[in-house]
Coordinates of C-alpha atoms and ligand atoms in Angstrom, one line a residue:
X1 CA 102.4 69.7 172.4
X2 CA 103.8 67.6 175.2
X3 CA 103.5 64.5 173.1
X4 CA 105.3 66.2 170.3
X5 CA 108.2 67.3 172.4
X6 CA 108.6 63.9 174.1
X7 CA 108.4 62.0 170.9
X8 CA 110.8 64.3 169.1
X9 CA 113.6 63.5 171.6
X10 CA 113.0 59.8 171.4
X11 CA 115.9 58.2 169.7
X12 CA 115.8 55.1 167.6
X13 CA 116.6 52.1 169.7
X14 CA 116.7 48.6 168.2
X15 CA 116.0 46.9 171.4
X16 CA 113.1 49.1 172.4
X17 CA 109.7 47.5 171.7
X18 CA 107.5 50.6 171.7
X19 CA 105.7 49.4 168.5
X20 CA 102.4 50.7 169.6
X21 CA 103.0 54.4 170.2
X22 CA 101.7 56.8 167.6
X23 CA 103.7 60.0 166.7
X24 CA 101.7 63.1 166.0
X25 CA 103.7 65.6 163.9
X26 CA 104.4 66.8 160.4
X27 CA 106.7 65.9 157.6
X28 CA 109.5 68.2 156.5
X29 CA 108.3 71.1 154.3
X30 CA 108.3 70.1 150.6
X31 CA 107.9 66.4 151.3
X32 CA 106.4 64.8 148.2
X33 CA 103.3 62.7 148.3
X34 CA 102.4 60.5 145.4
X35 CA 100.8 57.3 144.1
X36 CA 102.2 54.7 141.7
X37 CA 101.4 52.3 138.9
X38 CA 103.3 50.4 136.2
X39 CA 102.7 50.0 132.5
X40 CA 101.8 46.3 132.2
X41 CA 99.7 46.4 135.3
X42 CA 97.4 49.3 134.1
X43 CA 97.8 50.4 130.5
X44 CA 96.0 47.6 128.6
X45 CA 96.2 48.3 124.8
X46 CA 98.7 45.4 124.7
X47 CA 98.7 45.2 120.9
X48 CA 97.6 48.7 119.9
X49 CA 99.3 51.4 117.9
X50 CA 102.4 49.5 117.0
X51 CA 103.3 48.2 120.4
X52 CA 105.6 45.1 120.4
X53 CA 105.1 42.0 122.6
X54 CA 106.6 41.9 126.1
X55 CA 107.5 38.8 128.0
X56 CA 104.4 39.5 130.2
X57 CA 102.1 39.5 127.1
X58 CA 103.4 36.1 126.1
X59 CA 103.6 34.7 129.7
X60 CA 100.1 35.7 130.6
X61 CA 98.7 34.2 127.4
X62 CA 100.0 30.7 128.4
X63 CA 97.5 28.6 130.2
X64 CA 98.1 28.0 133.9
X65 CA 100.5 30.8 134.6
X66 CA 98.1 33.4 136.0
X67 CA 95.2 33.0 138.4
X68 CA 92.1 32.3 136.3
X69 CA 94.3 32.7 133.2
X70 CA 93.7 36.4 133.3
X71 CA 95.9 38.8 131.3
X72 CA 96.9 42.5 131.2
X73 CA 95.4 42.8 127.7
X74 CA 93.0 45.5 128.7
X75 CA 93.6 45.9 132.4
X76 CA 92.5 49.4 133.6
X77 CA 92.6 50.7 130.0
X78 CA 95.0 53.4 131.3
X79 CA 96.3 53.9 127.8
X80 CA 93.0 55.6 127.0
X81 CA 92.3 57.4 130.3
X82 CA 95.1 59.9 130.9
X83 CA 92.7 62.7 131.7
X84 CA 90.5 60.6 133.9
X85 CA 93.4 59.3 135.9
X86 CA 95.2 62.6 136.3
X87 CA 91.9 64.0 137.7
X88 CA 91.9 61.2 140.3
X89 CA 95.4 62.4 141.3
X90 CA 94.2 65.9 141.5
X91 CA 91.4 64.9 143.7
X92 CA 94.0 63.8 146.3
X93 CA 96.3 66.8 145.5
X94 CA 99.2 64.4 144.8
X95 CA 102.6 66.0 144.3
X96 CA 104.0 63.2 142.2
X97 CA 102.9 60.2 140.1
X98 CA 105.1 57.3 139.6
X99 CA 104.6 55.3 136.4
X100 CA 106.7 53.1 134.1
X101 CA 107.4 53.2 130.4
X102 CA 106.7 50.0 128.5
X103 CA 109.9 49.3 126.5
X104 CA 108.2 47.4 123.7
X105 CA 105.6 50.2 123.3
X106 CA 108.2 52.6 122.2
X107 CA 110.8 50.1 120.8
X108 CA 108.7 47.1 119.6
X109 CA 111.6 44.6 119.4
X110 CA 113.6 46.2 122.1
X111 CA 116.4 46.9 119.6
X112 CA 116.5 50.6 118.9
X113 CA 118.0 50.3 115.4
X114 CA 115.0 48.1 114.3
X115 CA 112.3 50.6 114.8
X116 CA 111.0 53.4 117.1
X117 CA 107.3 53.5 117.6
X118 CA 106.3 57.2 117.5
X119 CA 102.7 56.5 118.6
X120 CA 104.0 54.9 121.8
X121 CA 106.2 57.9 122.4
X122 CA 103.2 60.2 121.8
X123 CA 101.2 58.4 124.6
X124 CA 104.0 59.1 127.2
X125 CA 104.4 62.6 125.9
X126 CA 100.7 63.3 126.5
X127 CA 100.8 61.7 129.9
X128 CA 103.8 63.7 131.0
X129 CA 102.4 66.9 129.6
X130 CA 99.1 66.4 131.3
X131 CA 100.8 65.7 134.7
X132 CA 102.9 68.8 134.4
X133 CA 99.9 71.0 133.5
X134 CA 98.4 69.8 136.7
X135 CA 101.6 70.4 138.8
X136 CA 102.2 66.7 139.3
X137 CA 105.8 65.7 139.1
X138 CA 106.4 62.6 137.0
X139 CA 108.7 59.9 138.5
X140 CA 109.4 57.5 135.7
X141 CA 110.5 53.9 135.9
X142 CA 112.3 52.6 132.8
X143 CA 111.9 48.9 133.6
X144 CA 108.9 47.6 135.5
X145 CA 109.3 44.0 134.2
X146 CA 107.9 44.2 130.7
X147 CA 110.9 43.2 128.7
X148 CA 110.5 43.0 124.9
X149 CA 109.8 39.4 124.0
X150 CA 112.2 39.5 121.1
X151 CA 115.1 40.2 123.5
X152 CA 114.1 37.2 125.6
X153 CA 113.8 34.9 122.6
X154 CA 117.0 36.1 120.8
X155 CA 119.4 36.5 123.7
X156 CA 117.8 34.9 126.8
X157 CA 116.7 38.2 128.3
X158 CA 118.6 39.2 131.5
X159 CA 120.7 36.0 131.3
X160 CA 122.7 37.6 128.6
X161 CA 125.2 40.5 128.9
X162 CA 124.2 41.8 125.5
X163 CA 121.0 43.2 127.0
X164 CA 123.0 45.9 128.9
X165 CA 123.6 47.8 125.7
X166 CA 120.0 47.5 124.4
X167 CA 118.7 48.7 127.8
X168 CA 121.1 51.7 127.6
X169 CA 119.8 52.6 124.2
X170 CA 116.2 52.5 125.3
X171 CA 117.1 54.6 128.4
X172 CA 118.9 57.2 126.2
X173 CA 115.9 57.4 123.9
X174 CA 113.7 58.1 126.9
X175 CA 116.2 60.8 128.2
X176 CA 116.3 62.3 124.7
X177 CA 112.5 62.4 124.2
X178 CA 111.2 63.0 127.7
X179 CA 114.2 64.3 129.7
X180 CA 113.4 68.0 129.2
X181 CA 110.3 67.3 131.3
X182 CA 111.1 64.3 133.5
X183 CA 113.6 65.0 136.3
X184 CA 113.3 61.7 138.3
X185 CA 114.3 58.5 136.6
X186 CA 114.2 55.0 138.1
X187 CA 116.2 52.5 136.1
X188 CA 114.8 49.3 137.6
X189 CA 111.8 48.5 139.7
X190 CA 112.3 45.7 142.2
X191 CA 115.1 43.8 140.4
X192 CA 114.9 41.1 143.2
X193 CA 111.6 40.0 141.7
X194 CA 112.9 40.1 138.1
X195 CA 115.8 37.9 139.1
X196 CA 114.2 35.5 141.6
X197 CA 110.7 35.1 140.3
X198 CA 111.6 35.5 136.6
X199 CA 114.7 33.3 136.3
X200 CA 114.8 31.2 139.5
X201 CA 111.3 30.1 140.5
X202 CA 109.6 30.9 137.2
X203 CA 106.4 32.3 138.8
X204 CA 106.9 35.4 136.8
X205 CA 107.7 36.1 133.1
X206 CA 109.7 34.8 131.4
X207 CA 109.0 31.8 133.7
X208 CA 112.5 30.2 133.7
X209 CA 113.6 27.9 136.5
X210 CA 117.3 28.2 136.5
X211 CA 117.7 27.3 140.2
X212 CA 120.8 28.4 142.0
X213 CA 122.2 30.3 139.0
X214 CA 119.5 32.1 137.1
X215 CA 118.7 34.8 139.7
X216 CA 122.4 35.6 140.4
X217 CA 123.2 36.0 136.7
X218 CA 120.1 38.1 135.9
X219 CA 120.9 40.3 138.9
X220 CA 124.5 40.7 137.8
X221 CA 123.4 42.0 134.4
X222 CA 120.7 44.2 135.9
X223 CA 123.3 45.9 138.2
X224 CA 125.6 46.5 135.2
X225 CA 122.8 47.8 133.1
X226 CA 121.7 50.2 135.9
X227 CA 125.3 51.5 136.3
X228 CA 125.7 52.0 132.5
X229 CA 122.4 54.0 132.3
X230 CA 123.4 56.1 135.3
X231 CA 126.8 56.9 133.6
X232 CA 125.0 57.7 130.3
X233 CA 122.8 60.2 132.1
X234 CA 125.7 61.6 134.1
X235 CA 127.9 62.3 131.0
X236 CA 125.4 63.0 128.3
X237 CA 122.2 64.4 129.8
X238 CA 122.6 65.7 133.4
X239 CA 124.3 68.9 132.3
X240 CA 121.3 70.1 130.3
X241 CA 118.4 68.2 131.9
X242 CA 119.5 68.5 135.6
X243 CA 117.6 65.4 136.7
X244 CA 118.4 62.5 138.9
X245 CA 118.7 58.8 138.3
X246 CA 118.1 56.2 141.0
X247 CA 116.9 52.6 141.3
X248 CA 113.9 51.2 143.2
X249 CA 114.7 48.3 145.4
X250 CA 112.3 46.3 147.4
X251 CA 113.0 44.7 150.7
X252 CA 111.1 43.1 153.5
X253 CA 112.5 43.7 157.0
X254 CA 113.9 40.6 158.8
X255 CA 113.7 40.6 162.6
X256 CA 115.6 38.0 164.6
X257 CA 113.2 35.6 166.3
X258 CA 115.3 35.7 169.4
X259 CA 117.1 39.0 169.8
X260 CA 119.5 37.5 172.4
X261 CA 120.6 34.7 170.1
X262 CA 123.6 35.6 168.0
X263 CA 122.8 33.0 165.3
X264 CA 119.3 34.5 164.8
X265 CA 120.7 38.0 164.7
X266 CA 123.1 37.0 162.0
X267 CA 120.4 35.1 160.1
X268 CA 118.2 38.1 160.1
X269 CA 121.0 40.3 158.8
X270 CA 121.7 37.7 156.1
X271 CA 118.0 37.8 155.1
X272 CA 118.2 41.6 154.5
X273 CA 121.6 41.4 152.8
X274 CA 120.3 38.7 150.4
X275 CA 117.3 40.9 149.7
X276 CA 118.0 44.6 149.6
X277 CA 121.8 44.3 150.1
X278 CA 122.2 42.1 147.0
X279 CA 121.6 45.2 144.8
X280 CA 122.2 48.1 147.2
X281 CA 125.7 47.0 148.3
X282 CA 127.3 47.0 144.8
X283 CA 125.6 50.3 144.0
X284 CA 126.7 52.0 147.1
X285 CA 129.9 50.1 148.0
X286 CA 131.0 48.5 144.7
X287 CA 130.5 44.8 145.4
X288 CA 128.1 42.2 146.7
X289 CA 127.6 41.9 150.5
X290 CA 130.5 39.9 152.0
X291 CA 128.0 37.5 153.6
X292 CA 126.5 36.6 150.1
X293 CA 130.0 36.0 148.7
X294 CA 130.8 33.8 151.7
X295 CA 127.6 31.7 151.7
X296 CA 127.1 31.2 148.0
X297 CA 130.9 30.6 147.5
X298 CA 131.1 28.0 150.3
X299 CA 128.0 26.2 149.1
X300 CA 129.2 26.2 145.5
X301 CA 132.5 24.7 146.6
X302 CA 130.7 22.0 148.6
X303 CA 128.8 21.2 145.4
X304 CA 132.1 20.6 143.7
X305 CA 131.8 23.7 141.5
X306 CA 135.1 25.4 140.5
X307 CA 133.7 28.9 140.9
X308 CA 131.0 30.5 142.9
X309 CA 127.4 30.6 141.5
X310 CA 127.5 34.2 142.5
X311 CA 129.3 36.1 139.7
X312 CA 132.1 38.4 140.4
X313 CA 132.8 42.0 139.4
X314 CA 136.3 43.0 138.1
X315 CA 138.0 45.9 139.9
X316 CA 137.1 48.2 137.0
X317 CA 133.5 47.1 137.2
X318 CA 133.4 47.7 140.9
X319 CA 134.5 51.3 140.7
X320 CA 132.2 51.9 137.7
X321 CA 129.2 50.6 139.6
X322 CA 130.0 52.2 143.0
X323 CA 128.1 55.5 143.6
X324 CA 125.7 55.2 140.7
X325 CA 122.6 56.3 142.6
X326 CA 121.3 59.9 143.0
X327 CA 118.4 58.7 145.1
X328 CA 117.4 55.3 146.4
X329 CA 113.8 54.1 145.8
X330 CA 112.5 51.8 148.4
X331 CA 109.5 49.5 147.9
X332 CA 108.4 48.0 151.2
X333 CA 105.3 46.1 152.2
X334 CA 106.0 43.6 155.0
X335 CA 108.3 41.9 157.6
X336 CA 109.4 38.4 158.6
X337 CA 110.8 36.9 161.8
X338 CA 114.0 35.1 160.9
X339 CA 115.8 32.2 162.5
X340 CA 119.0 30.3 161.6
X341 CA 118.4 27.0 159.7
X342 CA 121.1 25.0 158.0
X343 CA 120.3 23.8 154.5
X344 CA 122.7 21.0 153.7
X345 CA 124.0 21.9 150.3
X346 CA 124.4 18.3 149.1
X347 CA 126.9 17.3 146.5
X348 CA 124.9 18.1 143.4
X349 CA 124.1 21.6 142.2
X350 CA 120.5 20.5 141.4
X351 CA 119.6 21.0 145.1
X352 CA 120.9 24.5 145.2
X353 CA 118.8 27.6 145.1
X354 CA 118.9 31.3 146.1
X355 CA 116.6 30.4 149.0
X356 CA 118.7 27.5 150.4
X357 CA 121.9 29.5 150.0
X358 CA 120.7 31.8 152.9
X359 CA 120.5 29.1 155.6
X360 CA 117.5 30.6 157.4
X361 CA 113.8 30.1 158.0
X362 CA 111.2 32.8 157.7
X363 CA 108.4 33.0 160.3
X364 CA 105.3 35.2 160.8
X365 CA 103.4 36.2 163.9
X366 CA 99.9 34.8 163.5
X367 CA 98.6 37.9 165.2
X368 CA 99.8 40.2 162.4
X369 CA 96.9 41.4 160.2
X370 CA 97.0 40.0 156.7
X371 CA 93.9 41.3 154.8
X372 CA 95.1 40.6 151.3
X373 CA 98.0 38.9 149.6
X374 CA 99.2 35.8 151.3
X375 CA 102.7 37.2 151.9
X376 CA 101.6 40.6 153.1
X377 CA 101.4 40.9 156.9
X378 CA 101.0 44.4 158.3
X379 CA 104.0 45.1 160.5
X380 CA 104.5 48.8 160.5
X381 CA 107.5 48.9 162.8
X382 CA 109.5 46.9 160.4
X383 CA 109.4 49.8 158.0
X384 CA 111.2 52.1 160.4
X385 CA 113.8 49.5 161.0
X386 CA 114.4 48.9 157.3
X387 CA 114.8 52.7 156.7
X388 CA 117.3 53.0 159.5
X389 CA 119.2 50.0 158.1
X390 CA 119.5 51.8 154.8
X391 CA 120.6 55.0 156.6
X392 CA 123.5 53.3 158.4
X393 CA 124.5 50.8 155.8
X394 CA 124.7 53.1 152.7
X395 CA 125.7 56.5 154.2
X396 CA 122.2 58.0 154.6
X397 CA 121.3 58.3 150.9
X398 CA 118.4 60.4 149.7
X399 CA 115.4 58.1 149.7
X400 CA 112.0 58.1 147.9
X401 CA 109.6 55.5 149.1
X402 CA 108.5 54.2 145.7
X403 CA 105.9 51.6 146.9
X404 CA 104.0 50.9 150.1
X405 CA 100.5 49.7 150.5
X406 CA 98.2 46.8 151.1
X407 CA 95.9 44.6 149.1
X408 CA 92.5 43.0 149.7
X409 CA 91.2 39.7 148.6
X410 CA 87.5 40.4 148.1
X411 CA 85.0 38.6 145.9
X412 CA 82.4 41.3 146.4
X413 CA 82.9 45.0 146.1
X414 CA 84.1 46.8 149.2
X415 CA 84.9 50.5 149.1
X416 CA 85.1 50.9 152.9
X417 CA 88.7 49.7 153.2
X418 CA 89.2 50.4 156.9
X419 CA 92.1 48.0 157.1
X420 CA 93.9 50.0 154.3
X421 CA 93.3 53.2 156.2
X422 CA 94.9 51.5 159.3
X423 CA 97.8 50.2 157.2
X424 CA 98.6 53.6 155.6
X425 CA 98.2 55.4 158.9
X426 CA 100.6 53.1 160.8
X427 CA 103.2 52.7 158.0
X428 CA 103.2 56.4 157.2
X429 CA 103.6 57.1 160.9
X430 CA 106.6 54.8 161.1
X431 CA 108.0 56.7 158.1
X432 CA 107.6 59.9 160.0
X433 CA 109.4 58.4 163.0
X434 CA 112.2 57.3 160.7
X435 CA 112.6 60.8 159.4
X436 CA 112.8 62.0 163.0
X437 CA 115.6 59.4 163.4
X438 CA 117.4 61.2 160.7
X439 CA 116.7 59.0 157.7
X440 CA 116.7 61.2 154.6
X441 CA 113.4 60.5 153.0
X442 CA 112.0 63.0 150.5
X443 CA 108.8 61.4 149.3
X444 CA 106.3 58.7 149.7
X445 CA 104.4 56.8 147.0
X446 CA 101.2 54.9 147.9
X447 CA 101.0 51.7 146.0
X448 CA 98.8 51.9 144.0
X449 CA 96.6 54.5 142.5
X450 CA 94.3 51.9 141.0
X451 CA 93.4 48.3 141.4
X452 CA 95.2 46.5 138.6
X453 CA 96.7 43.4 137.2
X454 CA 98.7 41.8 140.1
X455 CA 101.1 39.7 138.1
X456 CA 100.6 35.9 138.6
X457 CA 97.7 36.7 141.0
X458 CA 95.7 38.2 138.1
X459 CA 93.0 40.6 139.3
X460 CA 92.4 38.7 142.6
X461 CA 94.5 41.1 144.7
X462 CA 93.5 44.7 144.8
X463 CA 96.0 47.3 145.9
X464 CA 94.3 50.4 144.6
X465 CA 93.2 53.5 146.4
X466 CA 90.6 53.5 143.6
X467 CA 88.5 50.5 143.0
X468 CA 88.3 49.4 139.3
X469 CA 85.3 47.6 138.0
X470 CA 87.0 45.1 135.7
X471 CA 83.7 43.5 134.7
X472 CA 82.6 46.6 133.0
X473 CA 84.4 47.2 129.8
X474 CA 84.7 50.9 130.5
X475 CA 86.7 50.0 133.6
X476 CA 85.1 52.7 135.8
X477 CA 87.1 53.9 138.9
X478 CA 85.5 54.4 142.3
X479 CA 87.3 56.0 145.3
X480 CA 87.8 53.7 148.3
X481 CA 87.6 55.3 151.8
X482 CA 91.4 55.3 151.9
X483 CA 91.4 58.0 149.2
X484 CA 89.8 60.4 151.7
X485 CA 92.1 59.4 154.4
X486 CA 95.3 59.7 152.3
X487 CA 94.1 63.1 151.0
X488 CA 93.9 64.4 154.6
X489 CA 97.4 63.2 155.4
X490 CA 98.6 65.0 152.3
X491 CA 96.8 68.3 153.0
X492 CA 98.1 68.3 156.6
X493 CA 101.5 67.0 155.6
X494 CA 101.3 64.5 158.4
X495 CA 99.2 63.8 161.5
X496 CA 98.1 67.0 163.4
X497 CA 96.5 65.4 166.5
X498 CA 94.6 62.4 167.7
X499 CA 91.1 64.0 167.5
X500 CA 91.6 65.2 163.9
X501 CA 93.1 61.9 162.7
X502 CA 90.3 60.0 164.2
X503 CA 87.8 62.4 162.5
X504 CA 89.4 61.8 159.2
X505 CA 88.9 58.0 159.6
X506 CA 85.3 58.4 160.7
X507 CA 84.4 60.7 157.8
X508 CA 86.2 58.6 155.2
X509 CA 84.2 55.5 156.4
X510 CA 80.9 57.5 156.4
X511 CA 81.3 58.7 152.9
X512 CA 82.3 55.4 151.5
X513 CA 79.3 53.5 152.8
X514 CA 77.0 55.6 150.5
X515 CA 79.2 55.0 147.5
X516 CA 79.5 51.4 148.4
X517 CA 75.7 51.1 148.2
X518 CA 75.9 52.7 144.8
X519 CA 78.4 50.1 143.6
X520 CA 76.6 47.3 145.2
X521 CA 73.8 48.2 142.8
X522 CA 76.1 47.0 140.1
X523 CA 73.3 45.2 138.3
X524 CA 72.0 48.7 137.8
X525 CA 75.3 49.7 136.0
X526 CA 75.0 46.7 133.7
X527 CA 71.3 47.5 133.3
X528 CA 72.3 51.0 132.2
X529 CA 74.8 49.5 129.8
X530 CA 72.1 47.2 128.4
X531 CA 69.9 50.3 128.0
X532 CA 72.5 52.2 126.0
X533 CA 73.9 49.3 124.1
X534 CA 71.0 47.0 123.3
X535 CA 67.6 48.7 124.2
X536 CA 68.3 52.1 122.6
X537 CA 69.6 50.8 119.3
X538 CA 66.8 48.2 119.0
X539 CA 64.1 50.8 119.8
X540 CA 65.6 53.2 117.3
X541 CA 65.7 50.6 114.5
X542 CA 62.2 49.5 115.2
X543 CA 60.9 53.1 115.1
X544 CA 62.6 53.6 111.8
X545 CA 61.1 50.4 110.4
X546 CA 57.6 51.3 111.7
X547 CA 57.8 54.8 110.3
X548 CA 58.8 53.4 106.9
X549 CA 55.9 50.9 107.0
X550 CA 53.5 53.7 108.0
X551 CA 54.8 55.9 105.3
X552 CA 54.4 53.2 102.6
X553 CA 50.9 52.6 103.9
X554 CA 50.0 56.3 103.7
X555 CA 51.4 56.6 100.2
X556 CA 49.5 53.6 98.9
X557 CA 46.2 55.0 100.3
X558 CA 46.9 58.2 98.5
X559 CA 47.4 56.4 95.2
Ligands
NOJ601 C1 106.1 45.1 143.9 C2 105.9 45.3 142.5 O1 106.8 46.2 142.0 C3 104.5 45.8 142.1 O2 104.3 45.8 140.7 C4 103.4 45.0 142.8 O3 102.1 45.4 142.4 C5 103.6 45.0 144.3 N1 104.9 44.5 144.6 C6 102.6 44.3 145.1 O4 102.8 42.9 144.9

């Protein structure tokens, strides 16, 4: 009780370094707990039932783009496992499930007037209905990176303004068909990645390396497309459907290396502005962050360019874009230390890039745990800082955490994911502290429900609460220990007290070690498969043959 009262009065203080303290308490009533996925990462069925190609289908089939040349062709086979997966959500008593709609699954070329694929629509109909029957609220992302390939080939994808109308038509089709049942829409997931990794570095589909310009142009069109879809919903659908439209932005936190050094403080602020602020500032305030305009503008001039590589919005566009967000989705995983570093812009534009435009260097503390992805260090306190930044910069908007979680890089199977328990425990606790600071967060989405295709990393990084055995063609799911732990957080709506939370952890780890042994006996599973798929049919055929021979023999003897 004392801990609770003391902590409740504790104010957020940027300079205070009380990173270690744990806050016992509960989330506001009605707080929504969920887990997430995305279409290309989990559905599989890449060429089934009339689905068109997406840029990820094409990209992943090119040699050398994805680790071990893996693809999302079958992935978790989520397309065929609606019931199984919803029962996994039920097991944890999730309040919501966040998934995305594959644009080419329902409009194969991306152009609505070409063709609508009813079989694709039926799949999402069934998924939504089944979620609702189980009291799980669907939170639906319209764009989680799988652009129809035709739109990339014909127009250059997000480089071309014409895509804004096609996206708007796709969104309207979704509102028309699913909007009576879906009340939370996310236009774009993590547009930063789409722009930077898709059109600047080329690590992601469509794999273009348009350094210094590609990311800014893609982002510009994405922001316009988002605003257009928000306005469509607002004028045509909101009245009858009463839902909300937001965007999901990702952002690492940037902490100054030296908090007494003004240059580091400014560099860290710039890091966050070039990341989250790039998209959030136009949407909440109508234009790009001033610091982006200044830096990209100055560097472009030094390179002898007549105009900035950062595009501009007209006054009409600014007021059209400003305020197009009913809730803000935040995807957050990690933090960096930031220090000032000048990148000479040179006289040619070939040396320019989004990264060098920022004039900073990113550092990590080697003591930070990094169990999985190379870039993912566990730094829970950065989460609270980022959420407070959003609160102060954008007028305390309504927030849903749309992604947060940690991966593992394991060659052998491991269901006892203690590090993930630790990550969730600490990050969710920082979220609780942020809510106590007054940040308006309504829900939290663990990323992700299942292990799945992790983009250019293939299947080598596992983010799932559930382990998926990708070697087995049935793609069976097994709960990791973190399922038990997350389930307890949900049922208590927070962290009741130290003893109980410690008990949850102990029990979760105990139960997983037995299931771990089960999985370790994987040869057994393949053995079982061999029994059903090879031995049984062979024995049956042989028995039939033998009976026939025996019958012939008996008949001959009779004659
Ligand atoms: C953000 C992306 O939206 C998601 O698809 C991905 O799995 C996570 N980052 C982890 O890399």
